[in-house]
Short mmCIF file of C-alpha atoms and ligand atoms in Angstrom, two decimals:
data_model
loop_
_atom_site.label_atom_id
_atom_site.label_comp_id
_atom_site.label_asym_id
_atom_site.label_seq_id
_atom_site.Cartn_x
_atom_site.Cartn_y
_atom_site.Cartn_z
CA MET B 168 88.83 160.50 -61.72
CA PRO B 169 86.73 163.35 -60.30
CA THR B 170 83.71 162.23 -58.28
CA ARG B 171 80.63 163.62 -60.00
CA VAL B 172 77.10 163.52 -58.68
CA LEU B 173 74.15 163.96 -61.00
CA VAL B 174 71.11 165.47 -59.26
CA VAL B 175 67.89 164.88 -61.20
CA GLY B 176 65.13 167.46 -60.81
CA ALA B 177 64.53 171.21 -60.85
CA GLY B 178 62.94 172.25 -57.55
CA GLY B 179 63.84 173.54 -54.11
CA ARG B 180 64.54 170.01 -52.86
CA GLU B 181 67.04 169.39 -55.66
CA HIS B 182 68.71 172.78 -55.13
CA ALA B 183 69.08 171.94 -51.44
CA LEU B 184 70.51 168.46 -52.16
CA ALA B 185 72.96 169.87 -54.73
CA TRP B 186 74.00 172.64 -52.31
CA LYS B 187 74.77 170.13 -49.56
CA LEU B 188 76.43 167.54 -51.85
CA ALA B 189 78.73 170.24 -53.20
CA ARG B 190 79.95 170.73 -49.60
CA SER B 191 81.01 167.10 -49.28
CA SER B 192 84.77 166.56 -49.34
CA SER B 193 84.18 163.39 -51.37
CA VAL B 194 82.41 165.25 -54.19
CA ASP B 195 84.32 167.11 -56.90
CA GLU B 196 81.45 168.19 -59.10
CA VAL B 197 77.66 168.38 -58.90
CA ILE B 198 75.72 168.38 -62.15
CA ALA B 199 71.99 169.10 -62.25
CA ALA B 200 69.50 167.80 -64.78
CA PRO B 201 67.64 169.88 -65.68
CA GLY B 202 68.35 172.06 -62.60
CA ASN B 203 67.28 175.67 -62.14
CA PRO B 204 68.92 179.13 -62.14
CA GLY B 205 69.82 178.82 -58.46
CA MET B 206 71.68 175.57 -59.12
CA GLU B 207 73.79 177.17 -61.85
CA ASP B 208 75.99 178.62 -59.09
CA ILE B 209 76.76 175.08 -57.92
CA GLY B 210 77.47 173.26 -61.15
CA GLU B 211 76.50 172.68 -64.73
CA CYS B 212 72.77 172.34 -65.48
CA ILE B 213 72.00 170.05 -68.40
CA THR B 214 68.61 170.00 -70.08
CA VAL B 215 66.91 166.61 -69.91
CA ASP B 216 63.41 165.26 -69.51
CA ALA B 217 63.72 163.98 -65.94
CA ASN B 218 60.88 161.49 -66.53
CA ASP B 219 62.64 159.86 -69.49
CA ALA B 220 64.43 156.95 -67.84
CA ASN B 221 66.70 156.17 -70.79
CA ALA B 222 67.64 159.82 -71.33
CA VAL B 223 68.67 160.19 -67.67
CA ALA B 224 70.60 156.90 -67.68
CA TYR B 225 72.37 157.94 -70.88
CA LEU B 226 73.28 161.31 -69.36
CA ALA B 227 74.62 159.61 -66.22
CA ASP B 228 76.95 157.56 -68.44
CA LYS B 229 77.97 160.58 -70.44
CA VAL B 230 79.04 162.58 -67.38
CA ASP B 231 80.37 159.43 -65.70
CA ALA B 232 78.35 160.04 -62.54
CA ALA B 233 79.57 158.22 -59.43
CA LEU B 234 76.09 158.66 -58.02
CA VAL B 235 72.74 159.70 -59.47
CA VAL B 236 70.39 161.32 -56.94
CA VAL B 237 66.78 161.41 -58.09
CA GLY B 238 64.84 164.19 -56.35
CA PRO B 239 61.16 163.99 -57.38
CA GLU B 240 58.77 161.04 -57.30
CA GLU B 241 57.67 161.10 -60.92
CA PRO B 242 60.99 160.02 -62.46
CA LEU B 243 61.16 157.22 -59.87
CA VAL B 244 57.69 155.99 -60.77
CA HIS B 245 58.84 156.10 -64.41
CA GLY B 246 61.76 153.78 -63.67
CA VAL B 247 64.67 156.22 -63.78
CA ALA B 248 66.46 154.44 -60.92
CA ASP B 249 66.03 151.05 -62.66
CA ALA B 250 67.47 152.41 -65.90
CA VAL B 251 70.49 153.97 -64.17
CA ARG B 252 71.19 150.81 -62.16
CA ALA B 253 70.78 148.63 -65.24
CA ARG B 254 73.86 150.38 -66.62
CA GLY B 255 75.82 149.56 -63.49
CA ARG B 256 75.68 152.98 -61.87
CA ALA B 257 74.79 153.85 -58.29
CA CYS B 258 71.41 155.50 -57.99
CA PHE B 259 69.82 157.01 -54.89
CA GLY B 260 66.10 156.37 -55.27
CA PRO B 261 63.85 153.31 -55.33
CA SER B 262 62.93 151.14 -58.30
CA ALA B 263 59.64 151.74 -60.12
CA ALA B 264 58.21 148.74 -58.27
CA ALA B 265 59.10 150.16 -54.84
CA ALA B 266 58.10 153.69 -55.91
CA GLN B 267 54.53 152.40 -56.14
CA LEU B 268 54.44 153.18 -52.43
CA GLU B 269 53.87 156.77 -53.56
CA GLY B 270 52.57 156.10 -57.08
CA SER B 271 49.56 154.16 -55.80
CA LYS B 272 47.91 154.86 -52.46
CA ALA B 273 46.04 151.56 -52.78
CA PHE B 274 49.40 149.73 -53.04
CA MET B 275 50.76 151.70 -50.10
CA LYS B 276 47.76 150.85 -47.94
CA ASP B 277 48.01 147.20 -48.95
CA VAL B 278 51.67 147.13 -47.87
CA LEU B 279 50.87 148.92 -44.60
CA VAL B 280 48.11 146.47 -43.74
CA ALA B 281 50.22 143.43 -44.71
CA ALA B 282 53.10 144.76 -42.59
CA GLY B 283 50.83 145.55 -39.61
CA VAL B 284 51.71 149.27 -39.65
CA PRO B 285 49.29 151.58 -37.77
CA THR B 286 47.37 153.70 -40.31
CA ALA B 287 43.89 155.15 -40.89
CA ARG B 288 41.12 152.59 -41.56
CA HIS B 289 40.41 152.60 -45.28
CA ALA B 290 38.83 151.01 -48.33
CA VAL B 291 39.61 151.23 -52.06
CA PHE B 292 37.00 151.92 -54.77
CA GLN B 293 36.93 151.99 -58.54
CA ALA B 294 34.68 153.57 -61.16
CA GLY B 295 31.27 151.88 -60.94
CA GLN B 296 31.52 151.37 -57.16
CA GLU B 297 30.05 154.76 -56.20
CA SER B 298 27.28 153.29 -54.06
CA ASP B 299 29.71 150.99 -52.18
CA ALA B 300 31.87 154.06 -51.60
CA ALA B 301 28.89 155.98 -50.21
CA ALA B 302 28.10 153.08 -47.88
CA PHE B 303 31.71 153.05 -46.63
CA LEU B 304 31.56 156.81 -46.00
CA ASP B 305 28.66 156.11 -43.66
CA THR B 306 30.93 153.99 -41.45
CA LEU B 307 33.30 156.93 -40.85
CA ASP B 308 31.34 158.94 -38.27
CA GLY B 309 31.31 162.15 -40.26
CA ARG B 310 35.10 162.31 -40.56
CA TYR B 311 35.98 161.73 -44.20
CA VAL B 312 39.17 161.65 -46.23
CA VAL B 313 39.06 160.91 -49.97
CA LYS B 314 42.31 160.44 -51.92
CA THR B 315 43.23 159.78 -55.53
CA ASN B 316 45.09 156.52 -55.95
CA GLY B 317 47.66 157.98 -58.34
CA LEU B 318 49.97 161.01 -58.27
CA ALA B 319 48.13 164.33 -58.15
CA ALA B 320 50.90 166.79 -57.24
CA GLY B 321 49.71 167.05 -53.63
CA LYS B 322 46.20 168.07 -54.65
CA GLY B 323 44.31 164.78 -54.67
CA VAL B 324 43.25 164.73 -51.00
CA VAL B 325 39.95 166.01 -49.62
CA VAL B 326 39.58 166.13 -45.84
CA THR B 327 36.05 167.08 -44.82
CA GLY B 328 33.35 166.79 -42.21
CA HIS B 329 30.59 167.10 -44.83
CA ARG B 330 29.23 163.93 -46.36
CA ALA B 331 28.01 165.75 -49.50
CA GLU B 332 31.51 167.10 -50.13
CA ALA B 333 33.00 163.62 -49.68
CA VAL B 334 30.44 162.12 -52.07
CA ASP B 335 31.19 164.87 -54.61
CA ALA B 336 34.91 164.18 -54.38
CA VAL B 337 34.34 160.45 -54.88
CA GLY B 338 32.17 161.17 -57.93
CA SER B 339 34.62 163.57 -59.54
CA TYR B 340 37.58 161.25 -58.87
CA LEU B 341 36.00 158.00 -60.04
CA SER B 342 34.56 159.57 -63.21
CA GLY B 343 38.04 160.82 -64.13
CA ALA B 344 36.73 164.41 -64.24
CA ALA B 345 39.01 165.74 -61.49
CA PHE B 346 42.33 163.93 -61.96
CA GLY B 347 41.96 161.69 -65.01
CA ASP B 348 43.28 158.17 -64.51
CA ALA B 349 45.00 159.10 -61.21
CA GLY B 350 41.54 159.37 -59.62
CA ARG B 351 39.64 156.51 -61.29
CA THR B 352 40.66 154.44 -58.30
CA CYS B 353 40.31 156.20 -54.97
CA VAL B 354 41.04 155.52 -51.34
CA ILE B 355 38.55 156.55 -48.67
CA GLU B 356 39.75 156.61 -45.10
CA GLU B 357 38.89 157.80 -41.63
CA ARG B 358 40.05 161.24 -40.66
CA LEU B 359 42.69 161.32 -37.94
CA ASP B 360 43.65 164.20 -35.67
CA GLY B 361 46.90 165.39 -34.19
CA PRO B 362 50.16 167.14 -35.05
CA GLU B 363 51.80 166.04 -38.30
CA LEU B 364 55.43 165.07 -38.58
CA SER B 365 57.66 164.13 -41.51
CA LEU B 366 60.32 161.53 -40.69
CA PHE B 367 63.00 160.73 -43.25
CA ALA B 368 64.64 157.31 -43.18
CA LEU B 369 67.60 156.35 -45.34
CA CYS B 370 66.99 152.82 -46.52
CA ALA B 371 69.13 150.06 -47.97
CA GLY B 372 67.07 146.91 -48.37
CA THR B 373 65.91 145.93 -44.91
CA ASP B 374 68.27 148.31 -43.08
CA ALA B 375 67.31 151.88 -42.18
CA LEU B 376 68.75 154.95 -40.53
CA VAL B 377 66.92 158.09 -39.46
CA LEU B 378 68.24 161.09 -41.37
CA GLY B 379 66.03 163.62 -39.63
CA CYS B 380 62.55 164.91 -38.92
CA ALA B 381 60.82 168.19 -39.73
CA GLN B 382 57.39 169.76 -39.46
CA ASP B 383 55.78 171.13 -42.61
CA HIS B 384 52.89 173.60 -43.09
CA LYS B 385 50.59 172.21 -45.77
CA ARG B 386 47.86 174.85 -46.00
CA ILE B 387 48.31 178.04 -47.98
CA GLY B 388 47.09 180.42 -45.28
CA ASP B 389 48.22 181.51 -41.82
CA GLY B 390 46.64 179.53 -39.01
CA ASP B 391 46.38 176.43 -41.28
CA THR B 392 43.59 177.86 -43.41
CA GLY B 393 42.78 177.52 -47.10
CA PRO B 394 43.65 174.75 -49.55
CA ASN B 395 46.46 172.21 -49.23
CA THR B 396 49.72 172.98 -51.02
CA GLY B 397 52.98 171.13 -51.56
CA GLY B 398 54.21 172.76 -48.33
CA MET B 399 54.64 176.42 -47.38
CA GLY B 400 57.37 176.21 -44.76
CA ALA B 401 59.15 173.82 -42.43
CA PHE B 402 61.39 173.77 -39.41
CA ALA B 403 63.47 171.48 -37.21
CA PRO B 404 64.07 170.49 -34.53
CA THR B 405 60.57 170.09 -33.19
CA PRO B 406 59.62 169.19 -29.63
CA VAL B 407 57.17 166.50 -30.79
CA VAL B 408 60.17 164.31 -31.70
CA THR B 409 61.43 162.14 -28.87
CA ASP B 410 63.64 159.05 -28.87
CA ALA B 411 60.62 156.97 -27.96
CA LEU B 412 58.64 158.28 -30.91
CA VAL B 413 61.46 157.64 -33.35
CA ALA B 414 61.89 154.13 -31.97
CA GLU B 415 58.17 153.49 -32.31
CA VAL B 416 58.10 154.70 -35.93
CA MET B 417 61.16 152.71 -36.91
CA ASP B 418 60.01 149.50 -35.22
CA ARG B 419 56.33 149.65 -36.09
CA ALA B 420 56.40 151.36 -39.48
CA ILE B 421 59.69 151.73 -41.38
CA LEU B 422 61.30 148.35 -40.71
CA PRO B 423 58.14 146.23 -41.21
CA THR B 424 57.48 148.17 -44.43
CA LEU B 425 60.98 147.46 -45.75
CA ASP B 426 60.58 143.77 -44.85
CA GLU B 427 57.25 143.61 -46.66
CA LEU B 428 58.65 145.32 -49.77
CA THR B 429 61.62 142.95 -49.82
CA ARG B 430 59.25 140.01 -49.46
CA ARG B 431 57.41 141.31 -52.54
CA GLY B 432 60.67 141.57 -54.49
CA ALA B 433 60.73 145.37 -54.35
CA GLU B 434 63.84 146.00 -52.23
CA TYR B 435 64.02 149.68 -51.30
CA HIS B 436 67.04 151.95 -51.78
CA GLY B 437 66.59 155.65 -51.18
CA VAL B 438 64.84 157.83 -48.67
CA LEU B 439 61.49 156.81 -47.26
CA TYR B 440 59.48 159.85 -46.24
CA CYS B 441 57.04 158.80 -43.58
CA GLY B 442 54.15 161.25 -43.18
CA LEU B 443 52.83 160.73 -39.65
CA MET B 444 49.92 161.91 -37.60
CA LEU B 445 50.57 161.83 -33.88
CA THR B 446 47.14 160.81 -32.64
CA SER B 447 46.05 160.23 -29.06
CA ASN B 448 46.27 156.51 -29.93
CA GLY B 449 49.90 156.72 -31.04
CA ALA B 450 51.67 157.61 -34.27
CA LYS B 451 49.89 156.56 -37.45
CA VAL B 452 51.24 156.60 -40.99
CA LEU B 453 49.25 158.95 -43.25
CA GLU B 454 51.37 158.26 -46.27
CA TYR B 455 54.73 157.25 -47.58
CA ASN B 456 56.60 159.26 -50.17
CA VAL B 457 59.57 157.80 -51.98
CA ARG B 458 61.65 160.98 -51.96
CA PHE B 459 62.58 163.85 -49.69
CA GLY B 460 59.82 166.26 -48.71
CA ASP B 461 59.94 169.71 -50.16
CA PRO B 462 60.41 172.10 -48.34
CA GLU B 463 61.45 169.76 -45.48
CA CYS B 464 64.62 168.81 -47.38
CA GLN B 465 65.70 172.45 -47.33
CA VAL B 466 65.69 172.29 -43.53
CA LEU B 467 67.30 168.84 -43.25
CA VAL B 468 70.34 169.77 -45.33
CA ARG B 469 70.93 172.86 -43.19
CA ARG B 470 71.19 170.66 -40.07
CA ILE B 471 73.13 167.62 -41.29
CA GLU B 472 76.80 167.78 -40.35
CA SER B 473 77.81 164.33 -41.57
CA ASP B 474 78.69 163.61 -45.21
CA LEU B 475 75.50 163.60 -47.28
CA PHE B 476 77.30 161.98 -50.21
CA ALA B 477 78.34 159.07 -47.96
CA HIS B 478 74.78 158.66 -46.69
CA LEU B 479 73.18 158.67 -50.13
CA HIS B 480 75.86 156.47 -51.70
CA GLU B 481 75.55 153.90 -48.93
CA SER B 482 71.78 153.85 -49.27
CA ALA B 483 72.13 153.40 -53.02
CA THR B 484 74.71 150.66 -52.90
CA GLY B 485 74.45 148.58 -49.76
CA ARG B 486 75.19 149.16 -46.13
CA LEU B 487 74.38 152.20 -44.01
CA LEU B 488 77.68 152.62 -42.17
CA THR B 489 78.11 156.37 -41.69
CA PRO B 490 76.32 157.68 -38.58
CA VAL B 491 74.13 160.75 -39.07
CA ARG B 492 75.31 163.85 -37.24
CA GLU B 493 73.07 166.88 -36.89
CA THR B 494 73.95 170.32 -35.59
CA ASP B 495 72.30 171.54 -32.39
CA ASP B 496 71.23 174.61 -34.33
CA ALA B 497 67.71 175.02 -35.66
CA ALA B 498 66.77 175.54 -39.29
CA LEU B 499 63.63 176.99 -40.79
CA VAL B 500 62.42 177.66 -44.32
CA VAL B 501 59.66 179.92 -45.57
CA VAL B 502 58.32 179.29 -49.07
CA LEU B 503 57.60 182.31 -51.26
CA ALA B 504 54.82 181.52 -53.72
CA SER B 505 53.24 183.16 -56.75
CA GLU B 506 49.93 184.94 -56.77
CA ARG B 507 47.00 182.50 -57.08
CA TYR B 508 49.05 179.48 -55.92
CA PRO B 509 47.91 176.71 -55.51
CA ALA B 510 44.93 177.09 -57.88
CA SER B 511 46.50 178.76 -60.95
CA PRO B 512 49.80 180.45 -60.19
CA ARG B 513 50.74 183.51 -62.18
CA THR B 514 54.28 183.30 -63.61
CA GLY B 515 56.79 185.46 -65.49
CA ASP B 516 57.26 188.17 -62.83
CA PRO B 517 60.83 189.47 -62.29
CA ILE B 518 62.17 188.71 -58.81
CA GLU B 519 63.96 191.53 -56.95
CA GLY B 520 66.40 191.25 -54.06
CA LEU B 521 67.80 187.72 -54.45
CA ASP B 522 71.42 188.79 -53.90
CA ALA B 523 70.66 190.90 -50.83
CA ALA B 524 68.70 188.08 -49.20
CA GLY B 525 71.33 185.45 -49.99
CA ALA B 526 74.12 187.65 -48.56
CA ARG B 527 72.62 187.65 -45.08
CA ASP B 528 74.26 185.65 -42.32
CA GLY B 529 72.88 182.13 -42.00
CA VAL B 530 70.52 182.54 -44.96
CA VAL B 531 70.47 180.35 -48.07
CA VAL B 532 67.93 181.01 -50.81
CA PHE B 533 66.82 177.85 -52.61
CA HIS B 534 65.16 178.20 -56.01
CA ALA B 535 62.02 176.14 -56.62
CA GLY B 536 60.14 177.68 -59.55
CA THR B 537 62.36 180.22 -61.31
CA ARG B 538 63.79 180.70 -64.78
CA ARG B 539 66.07 183.14 -66.54
CA ASP B 540 64.56 185.77 -68.79
CA GLY B 541 67.37 187.90 -70.23
CA ASP B 542 69.17 189.41 -67.25
CA ASP B 543 66.25 188.77 -64.93
CA ILE B 544 65.29 185.78 -62.85
CA VAL B 545 61.53 185.46 -63.09
CA THR B 546 58.86 183.35 -61.42
CA ALA B 547 58.16 180.09 -63.21
CA GLY B 548 55.90 178.10 -60.91
CA GLY B 549 53.65 178.09 -57.86
CA ARG B 550 56.31 177.72 -55.21
CA VAL B 551 59.12 180.03 -56.32
CA LEU B 552 61.77 180.27 -53.58
CA GLY B 553 62.60 178.74 -50.22
CA ILE B 554 64.20 181.21 -47.83
CA SER B 555 66.12 179.05 -45.37
CA ALA B 556 67.94 180.22 -42.28
CA THR B 557 69.71 178.70 -39.32
CA GLY B 558 70.00 180.00 -35.77
CA ARG B 559 70.75 178.82 -32.26
CA ASP B 560 67.06 178.04 -31.84
CA VAL B 561 63.89 178.14 -33.94
CA HIS B 562 63.15 181.72 -32.84
CA GLU B 563 66.49 182.90 -34.15
CA ALA B 564 66.26 180.95 -37.42
CA ARG B 565 62.76 182.26 -37.95
CA ALA B 566 63.74 185.89 -37.38
CA ALA B 567 66.62 185.53 -39.86
CA ALA B 568 64.41 183.96 -42.55
CA TYR B 569 61.69 186.62 -42.27
CA ALA B 570 64.28 189.43 -42.26
CA ALA B 571 65.65 188.07 -45.56
CA ILE B 572 62.15 187.95 -47.01
CA ASP B 573 61.96 191.72 -46.57
CA ASP B 574 64.66 191.97 -49.25
CA ILE B 575 62.69 189.99 -51.85
CA SER B 576 59.69 191.06 -53.90
CA TRP B 577 57.69 190.49 -57.04
CA PRO B 578 54.09 191.37 -57.87
CA GLY B 579 51.69 189.04 -56.08
CA MET B 580 54.33 187.30 -53.93
CA GLN B 581 52.67 185.44 -51.05
CA PHE B 582 53.95 183.52 -48.06
CA ARG B 583 52.86 182.38 -44.64
CA SER B 584 53.87 184.67 -41.81
CA ASP B 585 53.39 182.03 -39.10
CA ILE B 586 55.94 179.30 -39.83
CA ALA B 587 56.73 177.49 -36.54
CA GLU B 588 54.49 179.87 -34.61
CA ALA B 589 52.02 177.26 -33.35
CA MET B 590 54.85 175.06 -32.12
CA MET B 591 56.55 177.98 -30.36
CA ARG B 592 53.29 178.98 -28.72
CA GLN B 593 52.60 175.44 -27.49
CA ALA B 594 56.17 175.03 -26.31
CA SER B 595 56.08 178.21 -24.30
CA GLU B 596 52.68 177.31 -22.81
CA SER B 597 53.73 173.79 -21.84
CA ASP B 598 57.26 174.28 -20.56
CA GLY B 599 57.94 177.93 -20.13
CA GLY B 600 59.92 178.19 -23.34
CA ALA B 601 62.23 175.20 -23.15
CA ILE B 602 62.32 175.12 -26.95
CA ARG B 603 64.75 178.00 -26.61
CA ARG B 604 68.12 176.42 -26.24
CA GLY B 605 69.65 177.59 -23.03
CA ALA B 606 66.35 177.96 -21.18
CA SER B 607 66.50 174.32 -20.15
CA GLY B 608 70.18 173.91 -20.84
CA ALA B 609 69.67 171.64 -23.84
CA SER B 610 68.16 171.42 -27.27
CA VAL B 611 64.68 169.90 -27.03
CA GLN B 612 65.13 167.43 -29.86
CA THR B 613 67.16 164.58 -28.48
CA PRO B 614 69.63 162.79 -30.73
CA LEU B 615 67.94 160.13 -32.77
CA GLY B 616 68.28 157.13 -30.57
CA ALA B 617 71.05 154.60 -30.36
CA ARG B 618 70.99 150.86 -30.25
CA ALA B 619 73.63 148.37 -29.41
CA ALA B 620 75.93 147.74 -32.35
CA GLY B 621 74.98 144.61 -34.21
CA GLU B 622 71.32 144.89 -33.37
CA ARG B 623 69.40 144.89 -36.59
CA GLY B 624 67.57 147.90 -37.81
CA TRP B 625 68.16 151.49 -37.14
CA ARG B 626 70.74 153.59 -35.40
P1 AMP I 280 48.68 162.71 -48.10
O1 AMP I 280 49.02 163.11 -49.51
O2 AMP I 280 48.07 161.38 -47.98
O3 AMP I 280 49.77 162.95 -47.12
O4 AMP I 280 47.64 163.82 -47.63
C1 AMP I 280 47.94 165.19 -47.66
C2 AMP I 280 47.52 165.85 -46.37
O5 AMP I 280 46.12 165.57 -46.13
C3 AMP I 280 48.23 165.33 -45.13
O6 AMP I 280 49.45 165.97 -44.91
C4 AMP I 280 47.22 165.63 -44.05
O7 AMP I 280 47.29 166.99 -43.68
C5 AMP I 280 45.90 165.39 -44.74
N1 AMP I 280 45.46 164.00 -44.50
C6 AMP I 280 45.70 162.91 -45.24
N2 AMP I 280 45.16 161.80 -44.71
C7 AMP I 280 44.53 162.20 -43.59
C8 AMP I 280 43.78 161.52 -42.57
N3 AMP I 280 43.53 160.21 -42.64
N4 AMP I 280 43.29 162.26 -41.57
C9 AMP I 280 43.50 163.60 -41.48
N5 AMP I 280 44.20 164.30 -42.41
C10 AMP I 280 44.72 163.61 -43.44
N1 LIG I 281 56.11 168.92 -48.17
C1 LIG I 281 55.34 167.81 -48.47
C2 LIG I 281 55.82 166.97 -49.56
O1 LIG I 281 56.94 167.11 -50.02
O2 LIG I 281 55.08 166.10 -50.01
#
């Protein structure tokens, strides 16, 4: 029996997962549903509505998938993992109940508070509670964050120092004008400061294992300017990650959260993406996502040396036995986006130079928003491609990624030219460039902690 993996989704994250799974000696075939033109080189792409739980479960049966890997959050919130598991198949991704951690920020905050996890002080409001919301804003010392409760494709967060802007956001959310039902309940919270970090934990019930960390760049413009996006570039390793930090996040956030979910009957299987802000008062959880980050996933898969199929299968089915191994090399990804992303991306432009970029040493081009149009591959979304590269350090990976970008073009293509730059600047100011491997004799990111065998929790 060939071992087939069905990857559900169509973006850069799913391309990256399929690319890495296809390299596993335990995997014979990767099938994508619906996939994208980049994934066609890896395996068959089968058209399906990824949010239709029964359709995905039926397809998993039809192709006799040994494992279904669900990439995006929406199918999970729609119960795809439940439907696949109900037919007795292994599925990497949480149940609809556990996926509420991302599907409802109010639920997430409730779990965080119940589990005693450090997070921004907050309150939840519904339509009709505008004046209570305004009163709560006044307790926040001019540092406001307003979030939609439901999924808003990364756009439902306003971070502002202006009360009027915060009040406007509350009004447009609660009335349904801005995000429909996703905004009719909103979360208001205090604004925190500090570097952001994405930590990815593989989870199986109450057990967890750190798969890796990466730093993303959320704003569209260089120097962290302009509106928030889904993420414009990422890199790893990053000097903000230390063993002590990972231990703190696992002990104070991930494990208590898994315990609380289990207590509520929503046992978690899949990856828990912990969005952290490293404040002067310690790490605080900004949010949980119930899937890999995109583009962070494109960096993680370039650094994992252990068997990704084993990791995901173990998380889906029971015990996390395989230790994670990462290369000492760095990885970096730059996202190429369409003109007018994130507001109203223009699509349908033919992309030039894909083959030349992909042929470069250490470079892998992941497709995020592309489609075929005759012989051309054309833009089909806001974030179009992820240009990933590896190197002995972040400098080298970065140079390779940007060199490959020179090969690629389409009208209106935009990207950030400063991925990892702030980190490299800070690193060279604070330690004379120790982020460069060799300068201090070692990679800056230490291996992700180790505990005595048998001790519960993470390894
Ligand atoms: P979220 O979807 O909750 O992660 O929010 C998206 C982005 O908004 C985060 O990556 C942060 O950059 C920013 N953000 C969210 N919550 C806060 C907060 N409490 N303080 C400061 N920035 C925040
Ligand atoms: N890169 C951020 C996210 O995937 O939500």
